[in-house]
mmCIF file with all atom_site columns, C-alpha atoms in Angstrom:
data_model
loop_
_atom_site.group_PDB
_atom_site.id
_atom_site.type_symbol
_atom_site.label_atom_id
_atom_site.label_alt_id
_atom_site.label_comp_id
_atom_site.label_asym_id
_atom_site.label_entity_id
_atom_site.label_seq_id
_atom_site.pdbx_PDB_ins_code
_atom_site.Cartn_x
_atom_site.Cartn_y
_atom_site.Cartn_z
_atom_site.occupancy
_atom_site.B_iso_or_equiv
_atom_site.pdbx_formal_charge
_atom_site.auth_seq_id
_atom_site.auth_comp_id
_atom_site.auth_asym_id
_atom_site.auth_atom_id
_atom_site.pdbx_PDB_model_num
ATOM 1   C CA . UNK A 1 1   ? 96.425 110.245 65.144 1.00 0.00 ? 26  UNK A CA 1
ATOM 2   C CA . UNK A 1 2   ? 94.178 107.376 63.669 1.00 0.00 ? 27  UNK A CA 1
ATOM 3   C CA . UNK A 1 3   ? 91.281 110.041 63.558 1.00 0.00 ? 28  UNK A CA 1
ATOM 4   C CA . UNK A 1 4   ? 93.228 112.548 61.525 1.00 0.00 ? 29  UNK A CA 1
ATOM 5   C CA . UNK A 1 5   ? 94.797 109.743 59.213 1.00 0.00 ? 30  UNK A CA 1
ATOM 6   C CA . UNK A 1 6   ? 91.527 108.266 58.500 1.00 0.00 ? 31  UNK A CA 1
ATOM 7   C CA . UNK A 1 7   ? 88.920 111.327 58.361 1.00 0.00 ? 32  UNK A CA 1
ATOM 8   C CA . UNK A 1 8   ? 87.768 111.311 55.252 1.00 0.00 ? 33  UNK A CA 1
ATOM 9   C CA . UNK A 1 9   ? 87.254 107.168 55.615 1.00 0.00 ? 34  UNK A CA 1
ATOM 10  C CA . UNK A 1 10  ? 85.802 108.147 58.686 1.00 0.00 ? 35  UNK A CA 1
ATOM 11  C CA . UNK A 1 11  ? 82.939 110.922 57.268 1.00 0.00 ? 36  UNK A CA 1
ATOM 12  C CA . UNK A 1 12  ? 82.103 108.899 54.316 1.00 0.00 ? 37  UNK A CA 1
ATOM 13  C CA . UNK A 1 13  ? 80.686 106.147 56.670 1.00 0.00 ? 38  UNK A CA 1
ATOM 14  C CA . UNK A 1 14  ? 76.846 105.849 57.087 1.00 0.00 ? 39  UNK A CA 1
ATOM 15  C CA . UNK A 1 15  ? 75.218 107.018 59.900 1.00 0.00 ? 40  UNK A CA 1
ATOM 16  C CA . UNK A 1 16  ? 75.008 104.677 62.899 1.00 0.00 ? 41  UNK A CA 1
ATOM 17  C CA . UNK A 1 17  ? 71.410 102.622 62.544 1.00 0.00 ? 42  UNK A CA 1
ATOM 18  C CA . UNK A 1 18  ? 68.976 103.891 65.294 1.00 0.00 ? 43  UNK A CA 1
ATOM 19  C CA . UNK A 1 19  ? 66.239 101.895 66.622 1.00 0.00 ? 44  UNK A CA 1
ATOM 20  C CA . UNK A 1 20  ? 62.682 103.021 67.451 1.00 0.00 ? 45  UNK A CA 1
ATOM 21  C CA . UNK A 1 21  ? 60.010 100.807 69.551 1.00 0.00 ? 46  UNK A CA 1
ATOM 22  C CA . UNK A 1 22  ? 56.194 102.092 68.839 1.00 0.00 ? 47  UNK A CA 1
ATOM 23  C CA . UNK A 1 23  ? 53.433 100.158 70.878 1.00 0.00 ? 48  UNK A CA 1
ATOM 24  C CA . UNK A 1 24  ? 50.082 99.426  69.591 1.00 0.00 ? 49  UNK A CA 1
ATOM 25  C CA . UNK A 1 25  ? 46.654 99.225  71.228 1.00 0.00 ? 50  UNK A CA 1
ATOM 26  C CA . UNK A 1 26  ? 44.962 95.854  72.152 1.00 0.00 ? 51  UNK A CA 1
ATOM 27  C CA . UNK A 1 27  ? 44.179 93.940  68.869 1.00 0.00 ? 52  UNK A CA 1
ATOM 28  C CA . UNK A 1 28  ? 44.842 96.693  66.818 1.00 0.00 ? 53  UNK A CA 1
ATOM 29  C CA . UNK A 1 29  ? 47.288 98.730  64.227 1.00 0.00 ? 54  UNK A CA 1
ATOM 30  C CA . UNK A 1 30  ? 46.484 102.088 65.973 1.00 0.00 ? 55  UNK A CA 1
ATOM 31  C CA . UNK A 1 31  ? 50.099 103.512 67.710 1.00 0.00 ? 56  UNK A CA 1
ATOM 32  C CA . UNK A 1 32  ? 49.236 104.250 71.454 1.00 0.00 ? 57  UNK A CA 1
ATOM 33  C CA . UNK A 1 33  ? 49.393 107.852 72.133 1.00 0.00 ? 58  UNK A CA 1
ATOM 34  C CA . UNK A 1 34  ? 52.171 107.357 74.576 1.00 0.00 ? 59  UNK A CA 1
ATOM 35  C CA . UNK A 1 35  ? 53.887 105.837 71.379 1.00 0.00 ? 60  UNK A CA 1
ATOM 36  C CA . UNK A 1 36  ? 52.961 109.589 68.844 1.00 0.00 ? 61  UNK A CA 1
ATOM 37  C CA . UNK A 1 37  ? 56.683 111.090 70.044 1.00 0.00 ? 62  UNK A CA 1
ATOM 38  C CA . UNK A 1 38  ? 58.901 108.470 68.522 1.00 0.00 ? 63  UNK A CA 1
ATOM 39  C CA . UNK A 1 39  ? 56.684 107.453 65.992 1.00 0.00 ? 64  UNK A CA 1
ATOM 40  C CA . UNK A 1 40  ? 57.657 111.584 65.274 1.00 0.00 ? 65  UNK A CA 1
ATOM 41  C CA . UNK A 1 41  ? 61.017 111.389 65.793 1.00 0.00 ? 66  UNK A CA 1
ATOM 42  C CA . UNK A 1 42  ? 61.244 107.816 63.595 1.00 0.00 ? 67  UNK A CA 1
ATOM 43  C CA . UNK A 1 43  ? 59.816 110.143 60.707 1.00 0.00 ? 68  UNK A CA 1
ATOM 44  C CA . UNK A 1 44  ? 61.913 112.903 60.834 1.00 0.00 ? 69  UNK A CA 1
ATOM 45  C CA . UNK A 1 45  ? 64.996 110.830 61.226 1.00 0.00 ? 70  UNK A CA 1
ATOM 46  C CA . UNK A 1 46  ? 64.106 108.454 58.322 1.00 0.00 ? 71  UNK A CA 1
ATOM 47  C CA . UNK A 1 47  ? 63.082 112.168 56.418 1.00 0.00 ? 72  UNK A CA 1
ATOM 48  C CA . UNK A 1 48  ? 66.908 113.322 57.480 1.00 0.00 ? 73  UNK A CA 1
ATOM 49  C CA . UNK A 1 49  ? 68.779 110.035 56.084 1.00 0.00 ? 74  UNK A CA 1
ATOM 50  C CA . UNK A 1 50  ? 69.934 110.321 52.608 1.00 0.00 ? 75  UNK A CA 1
ATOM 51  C CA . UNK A 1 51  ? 70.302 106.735 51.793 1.00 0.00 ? 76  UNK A CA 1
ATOM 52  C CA . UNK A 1 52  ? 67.830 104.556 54.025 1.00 0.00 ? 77  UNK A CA 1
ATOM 53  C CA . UNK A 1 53  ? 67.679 100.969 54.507 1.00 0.00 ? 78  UNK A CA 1
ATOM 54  C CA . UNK A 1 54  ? 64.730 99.965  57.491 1.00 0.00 ? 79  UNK A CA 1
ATOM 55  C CA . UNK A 1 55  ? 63.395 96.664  58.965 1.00 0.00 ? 80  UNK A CA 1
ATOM 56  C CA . UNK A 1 56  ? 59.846 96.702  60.264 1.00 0.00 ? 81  UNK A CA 1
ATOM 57  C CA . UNK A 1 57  ? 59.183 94.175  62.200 1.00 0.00 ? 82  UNK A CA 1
ATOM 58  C CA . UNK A 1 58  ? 55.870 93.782  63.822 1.00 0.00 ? 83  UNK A CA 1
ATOM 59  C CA . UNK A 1 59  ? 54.641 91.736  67.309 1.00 0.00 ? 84  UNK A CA 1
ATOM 60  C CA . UNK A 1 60  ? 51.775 90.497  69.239 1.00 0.00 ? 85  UNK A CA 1
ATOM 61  C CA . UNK A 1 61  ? 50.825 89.846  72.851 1.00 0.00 ? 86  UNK A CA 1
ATOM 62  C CA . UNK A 1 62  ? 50.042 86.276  73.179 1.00 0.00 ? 87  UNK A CA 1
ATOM 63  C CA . UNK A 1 63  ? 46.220 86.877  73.475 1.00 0.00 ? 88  UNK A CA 1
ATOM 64  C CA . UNK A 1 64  ? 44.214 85.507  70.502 1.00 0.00 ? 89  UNK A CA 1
ATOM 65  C CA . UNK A 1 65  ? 45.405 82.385  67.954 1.00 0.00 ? 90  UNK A CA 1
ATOM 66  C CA . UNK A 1 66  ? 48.499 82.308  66.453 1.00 0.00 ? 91  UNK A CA 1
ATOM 67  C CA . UNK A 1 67  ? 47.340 82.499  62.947 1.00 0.00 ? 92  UNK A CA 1
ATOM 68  C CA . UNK A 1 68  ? 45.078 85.776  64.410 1.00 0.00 ? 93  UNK A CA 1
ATOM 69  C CA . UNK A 1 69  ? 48.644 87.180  65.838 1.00 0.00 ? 94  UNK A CA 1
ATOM 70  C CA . UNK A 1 70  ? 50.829 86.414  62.871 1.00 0.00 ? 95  UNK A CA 1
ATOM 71  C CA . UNK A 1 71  ? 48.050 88.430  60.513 1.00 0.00 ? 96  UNK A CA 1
ATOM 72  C CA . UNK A 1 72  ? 48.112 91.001  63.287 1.00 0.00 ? 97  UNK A CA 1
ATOM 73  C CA . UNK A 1 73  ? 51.310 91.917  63.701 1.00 0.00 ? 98  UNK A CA 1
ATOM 74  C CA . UNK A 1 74  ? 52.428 91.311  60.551 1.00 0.00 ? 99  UNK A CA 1
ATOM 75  C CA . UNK A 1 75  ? 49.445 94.211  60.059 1.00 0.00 ? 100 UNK A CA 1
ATOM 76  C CA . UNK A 1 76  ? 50.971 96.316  62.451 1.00 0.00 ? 101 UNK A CA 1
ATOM 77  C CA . UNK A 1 77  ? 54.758 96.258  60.557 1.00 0.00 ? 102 UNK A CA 1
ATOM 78  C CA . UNK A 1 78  ? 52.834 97.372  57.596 1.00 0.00 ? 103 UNK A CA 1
ATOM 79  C CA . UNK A 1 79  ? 50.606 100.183 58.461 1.00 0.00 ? 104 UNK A CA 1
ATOM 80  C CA . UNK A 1 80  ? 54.342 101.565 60.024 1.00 0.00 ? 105 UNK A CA 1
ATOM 81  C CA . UNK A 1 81  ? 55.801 101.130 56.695 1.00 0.00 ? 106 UNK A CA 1
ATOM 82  C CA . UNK A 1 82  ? 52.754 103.208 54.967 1.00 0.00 ? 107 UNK A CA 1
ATOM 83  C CA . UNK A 1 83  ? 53.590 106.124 57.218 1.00 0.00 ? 108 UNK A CA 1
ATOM 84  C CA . UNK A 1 84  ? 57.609 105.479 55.988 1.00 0.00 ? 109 UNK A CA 1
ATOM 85  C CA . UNK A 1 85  ? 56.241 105.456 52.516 1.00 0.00 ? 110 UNK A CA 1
ATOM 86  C CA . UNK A 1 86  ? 54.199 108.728 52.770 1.00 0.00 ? 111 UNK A CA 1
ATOM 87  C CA . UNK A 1 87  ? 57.360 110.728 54.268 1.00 0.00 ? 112 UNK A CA 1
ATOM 88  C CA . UNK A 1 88  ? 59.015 109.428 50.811 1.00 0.00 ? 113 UNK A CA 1
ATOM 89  C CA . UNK A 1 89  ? 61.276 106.433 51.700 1.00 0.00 ? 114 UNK A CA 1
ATOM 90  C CA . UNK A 1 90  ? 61.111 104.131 49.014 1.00 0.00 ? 115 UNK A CA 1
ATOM 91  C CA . UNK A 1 91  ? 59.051 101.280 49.659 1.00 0.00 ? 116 UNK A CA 1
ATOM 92  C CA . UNK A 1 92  ? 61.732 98.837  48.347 1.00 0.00 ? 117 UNK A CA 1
ATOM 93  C CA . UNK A 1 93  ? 64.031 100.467 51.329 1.00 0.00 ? 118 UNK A CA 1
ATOM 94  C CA . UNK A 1 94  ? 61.547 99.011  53.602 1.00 0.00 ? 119 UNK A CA 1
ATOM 95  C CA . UNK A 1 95  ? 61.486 95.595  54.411 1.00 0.00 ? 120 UNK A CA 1
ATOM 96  C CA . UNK A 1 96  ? 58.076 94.413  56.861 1.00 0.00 ? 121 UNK A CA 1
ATOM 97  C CA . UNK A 1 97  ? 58.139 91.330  58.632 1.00 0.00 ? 122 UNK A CA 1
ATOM 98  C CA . UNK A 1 98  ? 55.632 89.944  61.326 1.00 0.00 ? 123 UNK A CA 1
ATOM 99  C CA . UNK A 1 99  ? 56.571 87.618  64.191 1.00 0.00 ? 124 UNK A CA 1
ATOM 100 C CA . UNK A 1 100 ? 53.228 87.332  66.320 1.00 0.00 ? 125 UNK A CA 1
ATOM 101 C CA . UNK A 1 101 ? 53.631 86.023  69.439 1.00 0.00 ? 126 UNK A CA 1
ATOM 102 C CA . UNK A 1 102 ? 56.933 84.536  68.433 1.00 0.00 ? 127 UNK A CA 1
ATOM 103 C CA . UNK A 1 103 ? 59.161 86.855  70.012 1.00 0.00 ? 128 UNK A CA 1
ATOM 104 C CA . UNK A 1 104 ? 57.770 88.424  73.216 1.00 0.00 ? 129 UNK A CA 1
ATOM 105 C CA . UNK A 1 105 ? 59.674 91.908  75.073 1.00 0.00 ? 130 UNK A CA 1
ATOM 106 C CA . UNK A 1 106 ? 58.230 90.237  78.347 1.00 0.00 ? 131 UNK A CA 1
ATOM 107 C CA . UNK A 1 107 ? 57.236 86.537  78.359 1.00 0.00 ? 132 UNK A CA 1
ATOM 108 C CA . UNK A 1 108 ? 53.719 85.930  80.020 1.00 0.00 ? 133 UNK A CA 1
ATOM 109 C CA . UNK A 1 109 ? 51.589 82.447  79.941 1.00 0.00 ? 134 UNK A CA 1
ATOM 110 C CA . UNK A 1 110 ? 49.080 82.280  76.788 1.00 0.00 ? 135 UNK A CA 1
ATOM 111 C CA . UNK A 1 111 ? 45.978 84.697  76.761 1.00 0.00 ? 136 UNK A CA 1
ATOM 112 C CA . UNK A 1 112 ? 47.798 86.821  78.815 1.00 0.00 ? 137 UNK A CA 1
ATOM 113 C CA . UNK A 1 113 ? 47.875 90.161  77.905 1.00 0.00 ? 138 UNK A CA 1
ATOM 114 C CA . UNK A 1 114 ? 51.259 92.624  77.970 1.00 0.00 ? 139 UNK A CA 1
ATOM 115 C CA . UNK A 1 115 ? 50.790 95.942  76.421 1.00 0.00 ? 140 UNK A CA 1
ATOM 116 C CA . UNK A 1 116 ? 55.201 95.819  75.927 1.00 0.00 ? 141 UNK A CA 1
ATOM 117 C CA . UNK A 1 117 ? 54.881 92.778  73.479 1.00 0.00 ? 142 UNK A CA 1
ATOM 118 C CA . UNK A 1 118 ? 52.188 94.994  71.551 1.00 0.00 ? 143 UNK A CA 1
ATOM 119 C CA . UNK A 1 119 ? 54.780 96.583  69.164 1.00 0.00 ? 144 UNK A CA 1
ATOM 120 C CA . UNK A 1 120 ? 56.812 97.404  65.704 1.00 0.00 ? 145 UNK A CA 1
ATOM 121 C CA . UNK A 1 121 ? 60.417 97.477  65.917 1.00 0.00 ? 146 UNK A CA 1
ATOM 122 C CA . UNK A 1 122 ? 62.324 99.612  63.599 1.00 0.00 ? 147 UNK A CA 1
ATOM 123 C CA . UNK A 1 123 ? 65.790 99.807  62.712 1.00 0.00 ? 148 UNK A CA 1
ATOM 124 C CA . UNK A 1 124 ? 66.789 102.649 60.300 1.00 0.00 ? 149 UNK A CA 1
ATOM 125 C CA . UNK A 1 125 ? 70.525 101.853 58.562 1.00 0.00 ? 150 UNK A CA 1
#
């Protein structure tokens, strides 16, 4: 009953945001190959959105300094927003942030290296 009261509230809503996770090679902005099918499926999603709003935020391993990591990942969120850019999302849609070592997938001791904390998060709204 609510759906049929409500369905034109309830198709004018904006899509549900999806999340992507790409991983990056060891002190480096190149997308792992193991990464290449949702870094595909990130672009043709953010190509299929009509309005897009997307957070890009980038991340480190804890190997290297933390100034080296902040640059790095912050690096990393930016080369992904290039590729947004060049499928035609706005670049004042896209909003790149860095968080080095700040924020780790799987904490490990410093210097250690974690291939999982290597990575840009993305959130398309």
């Amino acid at each position: 009953e609510a759906d049929q009261t409500f369905a034109a509230a309830l198709a004018a809503q904006p899509p549900k945001p999806i999340s992507y996770t790409l991983y990056f090679e060891t002190n480096s902005t190149q997308i792992t190959q193991d990464s290449r099918p949702q870094l595909e499926a990130l672009m043709a999603d953010a190509a299929r959105r009509q309005a897009v709003e997307v957070q890009v935020t980038g991340h480190t391993d804890r190997v290297g300094s933390d100034a080296d990591n902040d640059r790095l990942s912050l690096q990393r969120a930016e080369a992904v927003r290039t590729m947004l850019v060049q499928t035609g999302i706005k670049a004042t849609f896209i909003r790149a942030v860095g968080r080095g070592e700040r924020e780790p997938l799987i904490p490990t001791a410093d210097e250690q290296p974690e291939a999982r904390n290597r990575r840009v998060e993305v959130i398309l709204r």
